[in-house]
Short mmCIF file of C-alpha atoms in Angstrom, two decimals:
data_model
loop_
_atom_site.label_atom_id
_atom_site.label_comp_id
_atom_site.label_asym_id
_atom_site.label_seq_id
_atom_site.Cartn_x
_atom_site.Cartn_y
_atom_site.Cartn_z
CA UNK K 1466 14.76 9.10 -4.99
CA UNK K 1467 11.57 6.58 -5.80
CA UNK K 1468 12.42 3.74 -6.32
CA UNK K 1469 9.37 2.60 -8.06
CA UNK K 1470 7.57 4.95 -10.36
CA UNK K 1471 4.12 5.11 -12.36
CA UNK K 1472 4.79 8.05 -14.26
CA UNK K 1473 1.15 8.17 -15.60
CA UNK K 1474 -0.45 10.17 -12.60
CA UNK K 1475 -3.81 8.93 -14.92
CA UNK K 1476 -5.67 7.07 -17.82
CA UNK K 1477 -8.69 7.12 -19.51
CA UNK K 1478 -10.11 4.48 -21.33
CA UNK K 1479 -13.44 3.19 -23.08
CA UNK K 1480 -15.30 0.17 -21.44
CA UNK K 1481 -14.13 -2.75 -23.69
CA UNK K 1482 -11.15 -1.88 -24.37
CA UNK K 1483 -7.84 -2.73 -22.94
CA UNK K 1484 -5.84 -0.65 -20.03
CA UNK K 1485 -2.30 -0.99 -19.67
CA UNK K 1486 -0.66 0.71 -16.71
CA UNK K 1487 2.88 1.02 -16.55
CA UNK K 1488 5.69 0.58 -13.42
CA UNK K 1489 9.32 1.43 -14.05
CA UNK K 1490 12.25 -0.09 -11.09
CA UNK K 1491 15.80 0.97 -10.66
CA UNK K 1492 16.26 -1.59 -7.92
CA UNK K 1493 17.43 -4.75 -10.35
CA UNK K 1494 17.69 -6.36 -6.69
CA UNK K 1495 13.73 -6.41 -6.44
CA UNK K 1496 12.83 -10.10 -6.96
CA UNK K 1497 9.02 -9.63 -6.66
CA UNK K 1498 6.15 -7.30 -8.22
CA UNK K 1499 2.44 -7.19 -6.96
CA UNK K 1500 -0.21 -4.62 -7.97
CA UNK K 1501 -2.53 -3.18 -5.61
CA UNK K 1502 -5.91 -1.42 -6.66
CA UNK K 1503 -7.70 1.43 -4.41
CA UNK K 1504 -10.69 2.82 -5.03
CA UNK K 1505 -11.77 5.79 -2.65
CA UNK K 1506 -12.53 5.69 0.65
CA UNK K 1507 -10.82 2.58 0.90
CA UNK K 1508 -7.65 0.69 1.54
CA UNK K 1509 -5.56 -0.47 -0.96
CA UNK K 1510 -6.79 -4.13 -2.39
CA UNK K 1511 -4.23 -6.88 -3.66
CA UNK K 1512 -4.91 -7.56 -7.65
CA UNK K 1513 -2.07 -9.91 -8.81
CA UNK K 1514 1.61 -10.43 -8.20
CA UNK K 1515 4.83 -11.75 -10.39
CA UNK K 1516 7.97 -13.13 -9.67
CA UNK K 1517 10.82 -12.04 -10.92
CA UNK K 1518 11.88 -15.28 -12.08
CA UNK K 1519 8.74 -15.19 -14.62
CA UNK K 1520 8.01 -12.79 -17.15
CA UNK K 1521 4.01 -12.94 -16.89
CA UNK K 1522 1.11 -13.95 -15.01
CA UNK K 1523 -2.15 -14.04 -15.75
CA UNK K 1524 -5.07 -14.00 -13.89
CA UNK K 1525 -8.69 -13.57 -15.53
CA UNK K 1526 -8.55 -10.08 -17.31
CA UNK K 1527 -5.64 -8.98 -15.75
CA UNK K 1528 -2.15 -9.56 -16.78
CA UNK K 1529 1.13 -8.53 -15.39
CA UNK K 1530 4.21 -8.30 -17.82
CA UNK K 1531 7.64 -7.97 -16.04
CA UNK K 1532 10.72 -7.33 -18.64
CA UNK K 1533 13.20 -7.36 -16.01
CA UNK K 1534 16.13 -6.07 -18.74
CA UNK K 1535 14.35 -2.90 -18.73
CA UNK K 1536 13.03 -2.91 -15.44
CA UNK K 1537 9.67 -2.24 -16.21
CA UNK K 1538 6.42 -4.00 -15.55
CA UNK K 1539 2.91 -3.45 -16.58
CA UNK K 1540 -0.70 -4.54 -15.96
CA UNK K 1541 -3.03 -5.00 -18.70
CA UNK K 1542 -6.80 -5.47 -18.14
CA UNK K 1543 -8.77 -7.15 -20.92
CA UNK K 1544 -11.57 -6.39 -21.56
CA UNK K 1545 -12.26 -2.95 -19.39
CA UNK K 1546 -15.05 -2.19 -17.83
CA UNK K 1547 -16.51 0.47 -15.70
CA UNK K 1548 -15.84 -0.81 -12.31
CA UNK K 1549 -12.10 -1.41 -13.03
CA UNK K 1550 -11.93 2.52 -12.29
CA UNK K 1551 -9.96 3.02 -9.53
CA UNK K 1552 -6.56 3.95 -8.32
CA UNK K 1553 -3.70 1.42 -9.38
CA UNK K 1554 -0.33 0.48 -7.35
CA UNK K 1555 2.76 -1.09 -8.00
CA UNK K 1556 4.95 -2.44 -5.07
CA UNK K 1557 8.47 -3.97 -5.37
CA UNK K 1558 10.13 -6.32 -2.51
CA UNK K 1559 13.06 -7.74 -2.37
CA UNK K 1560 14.41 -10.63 -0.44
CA UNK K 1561 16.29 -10.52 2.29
CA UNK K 1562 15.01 -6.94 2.84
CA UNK K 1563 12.48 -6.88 6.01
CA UNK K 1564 8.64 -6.52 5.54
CA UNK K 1565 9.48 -4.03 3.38
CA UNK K 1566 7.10 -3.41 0.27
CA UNK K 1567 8.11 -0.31 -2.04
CA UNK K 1568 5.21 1.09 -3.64
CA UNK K 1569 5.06 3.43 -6.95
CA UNK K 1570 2.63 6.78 -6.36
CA UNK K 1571 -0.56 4.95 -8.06
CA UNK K 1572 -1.75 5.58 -11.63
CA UNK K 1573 -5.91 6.56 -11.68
CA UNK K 1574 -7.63 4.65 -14.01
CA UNK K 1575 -11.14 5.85 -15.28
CA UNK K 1576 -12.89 3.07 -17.93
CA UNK K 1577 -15.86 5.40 -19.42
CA UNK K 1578 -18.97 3.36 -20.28
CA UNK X 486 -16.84 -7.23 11.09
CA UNK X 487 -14.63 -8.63 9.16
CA UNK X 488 -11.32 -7.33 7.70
CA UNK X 489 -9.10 -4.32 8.58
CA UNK X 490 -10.88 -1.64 10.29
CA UNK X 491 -9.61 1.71 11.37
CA UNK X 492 -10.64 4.68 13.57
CA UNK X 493 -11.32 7.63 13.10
CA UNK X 494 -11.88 7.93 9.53
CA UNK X 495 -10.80 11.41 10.01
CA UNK X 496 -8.54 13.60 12.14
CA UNK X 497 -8.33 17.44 12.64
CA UNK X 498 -6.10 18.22 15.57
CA UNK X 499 -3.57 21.10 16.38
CA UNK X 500 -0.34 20.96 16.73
CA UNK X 501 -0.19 20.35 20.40
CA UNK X 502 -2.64 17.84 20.65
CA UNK X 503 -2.28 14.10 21.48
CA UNK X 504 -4.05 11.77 19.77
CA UNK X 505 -4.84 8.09 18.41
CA UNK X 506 -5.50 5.92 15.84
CA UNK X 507 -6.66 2.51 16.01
CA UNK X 508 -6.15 -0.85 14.09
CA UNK X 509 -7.95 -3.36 14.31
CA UNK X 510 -8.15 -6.85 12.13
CA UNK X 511 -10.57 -9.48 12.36
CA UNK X 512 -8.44 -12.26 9.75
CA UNK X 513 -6.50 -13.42 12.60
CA UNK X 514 -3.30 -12.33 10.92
CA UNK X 515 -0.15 -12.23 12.58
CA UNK X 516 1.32 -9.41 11.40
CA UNK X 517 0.38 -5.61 11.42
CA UNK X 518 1.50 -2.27 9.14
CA UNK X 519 1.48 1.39 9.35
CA UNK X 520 1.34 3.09 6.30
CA UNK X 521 1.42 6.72 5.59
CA UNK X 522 0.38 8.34 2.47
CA UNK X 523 0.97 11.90 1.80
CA UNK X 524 -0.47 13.93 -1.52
CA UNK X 525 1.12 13.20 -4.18
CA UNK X 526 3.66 10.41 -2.70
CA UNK X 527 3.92 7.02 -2.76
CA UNK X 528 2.74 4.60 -0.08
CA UNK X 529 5.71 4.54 2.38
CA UNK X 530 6.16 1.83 5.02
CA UNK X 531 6.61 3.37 9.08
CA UNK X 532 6.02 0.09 10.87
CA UNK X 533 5.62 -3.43 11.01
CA UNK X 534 4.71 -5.82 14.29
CA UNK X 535 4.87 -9.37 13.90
CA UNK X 536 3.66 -11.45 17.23
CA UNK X 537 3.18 -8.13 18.62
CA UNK X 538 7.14 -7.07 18.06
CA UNK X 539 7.94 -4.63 16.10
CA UNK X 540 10.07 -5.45 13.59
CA UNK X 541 10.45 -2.77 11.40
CA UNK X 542 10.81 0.51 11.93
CA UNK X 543 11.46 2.94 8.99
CA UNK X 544 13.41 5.51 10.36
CA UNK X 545 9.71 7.72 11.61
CA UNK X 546 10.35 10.39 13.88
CA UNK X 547 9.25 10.00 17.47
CA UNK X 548 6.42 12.24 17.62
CA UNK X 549 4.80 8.88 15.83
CA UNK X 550 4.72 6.16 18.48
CA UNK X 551 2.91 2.93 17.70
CA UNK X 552 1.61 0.36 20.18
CA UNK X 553 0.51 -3.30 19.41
CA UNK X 554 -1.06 -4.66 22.76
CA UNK X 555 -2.31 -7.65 20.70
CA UNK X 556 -2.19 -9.46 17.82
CA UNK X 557 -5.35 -8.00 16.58
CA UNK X 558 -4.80 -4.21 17.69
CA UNK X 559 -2.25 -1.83 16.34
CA UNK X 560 -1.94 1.88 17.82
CA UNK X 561 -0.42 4.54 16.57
CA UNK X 562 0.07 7.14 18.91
CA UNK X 563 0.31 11.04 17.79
CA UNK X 564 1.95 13.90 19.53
CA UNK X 565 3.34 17.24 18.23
CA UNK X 566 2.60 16.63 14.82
CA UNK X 567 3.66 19.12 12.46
CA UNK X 568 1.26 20.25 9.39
CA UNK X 569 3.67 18.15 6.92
CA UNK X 570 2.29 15.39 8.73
CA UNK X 571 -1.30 15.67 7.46
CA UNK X 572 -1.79 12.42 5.28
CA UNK X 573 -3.61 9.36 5.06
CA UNK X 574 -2.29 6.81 7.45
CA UNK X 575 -3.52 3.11 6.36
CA UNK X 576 -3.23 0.10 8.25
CA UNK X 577 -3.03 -3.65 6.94
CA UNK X 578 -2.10 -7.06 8.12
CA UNK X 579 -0.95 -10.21 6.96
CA UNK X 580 -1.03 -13.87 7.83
CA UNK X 581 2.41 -14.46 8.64
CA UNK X 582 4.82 -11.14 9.02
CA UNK X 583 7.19 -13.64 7.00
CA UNK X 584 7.70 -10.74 4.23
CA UNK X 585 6.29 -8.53 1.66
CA UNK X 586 5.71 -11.62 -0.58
CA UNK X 587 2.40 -12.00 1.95
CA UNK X 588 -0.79 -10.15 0.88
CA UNK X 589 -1.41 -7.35 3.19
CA UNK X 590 -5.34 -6.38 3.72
CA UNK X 591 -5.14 -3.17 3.95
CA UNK X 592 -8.12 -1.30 5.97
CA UNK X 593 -9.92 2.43 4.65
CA UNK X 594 -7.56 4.69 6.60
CA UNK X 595 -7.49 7.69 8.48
CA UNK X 596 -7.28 11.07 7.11
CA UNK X 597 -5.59 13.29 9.08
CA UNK X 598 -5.22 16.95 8.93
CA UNK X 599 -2.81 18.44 11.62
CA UNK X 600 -3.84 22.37 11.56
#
């Protein structure tokens, strides 16, 4: 059973406007969110990360929201644009827990010009 | 170079076959992953080495043996795959091995197609 989810396999949106991609948890022991981004034929970049003792964090266009009663984050990207297409990944760690990051299966994000 | 690189960037081998993929990182990180990524899954962890131990090891069967001679090389050693096994199999690093909290660099991968 996944522990993390992105239940949007993908998204389309137009340059300029704003993307939010969504994560759902059941773990409430997770204690810290990051998003990855991939774009193809290459690994997996880090984007931005949250902790679950906050409930946002911003950095440039990108946001993360975490509303830990519903165990769901998301990452908003303000304004879109073209190049933000790409393949997008949650991954949940929790303390105490090894090296281990858990990662959702990765939303696909196309911003049309 | 700089970064994570890996080789091959692709992989056809039978079932029988023995083969290898290579890590390497240039960030002087002390800590090195296996990832494998099949269609339609998520990312799931195999291994982690941290000073060249491995530290974590998530329950991979032993037809996937990893070797980390350094801290700059990781191995991953292949033998009797089965065709379930085809995937992309990424690699990454990270300064410390101190947690998931660190950023891992991840490098391209290696697609691999076990016929």
């Amino acid at each position: 059973d996944q522990q993390v989810k992105q239940n949007s396999p993908s998204l389309s949106v137009q340059e300029g406007r704003i993307s939010i991609l969504n994560c759902d948890y059941t773990n409430s022991m997770f204690d810290y969110f990051l998003w990855y981004k991939k774009y193809p034929a290459e690994g997996p970049t880090f984007l931005i990360s949250i902790s679950s003792i906050k409930d946002k964090n911003e950095d440039g266009r990108f946001t993360v929201f975490l509303n830990k009663s519903a165990k769901h984050l998301s990452l908003h990207i303000v304004p879109s644009q073209p190049g933000d297409s790409a393949v997008y990944f949650c991954a949940a760690y929790r303390n105490n827990a090894g090296n281990m990051l858990t990662f959702g299966g990765g939303t696909r994000l196309m911003v049309k010009p | 170079e700089t970064g994570v690189t890996q080789t091959p960037r692709h992989l056809v081998m039978g079932m029988t076959n023995k083969k290898s993929l290579k890590c390497e990182q240039h960030l002087g990180h002390n800590a090195m992953y296996w990832y494998k990524q099949s269609a339609k899954k998520p990312l799931e962890l195999m291994f982690v080495y941290s000073l060249e131990e491995r530290v974590e090891n998530n329950s991979v069967p032993s037809r996937f043996s990893p070797e980390c001679p350094n801290s700059s090389h990781l191995f991953l050693h292949l033998h009797t795959l089965q065709p379930e096994d085809s995937a992309l199999y990424l690699c990454a690093s990270s300064q410390e091995g101190g947690g998931a909290r660190e950023t891992q660099y991840f490098g391209p991968g290696t697609r691999l197609l076990v016929l």
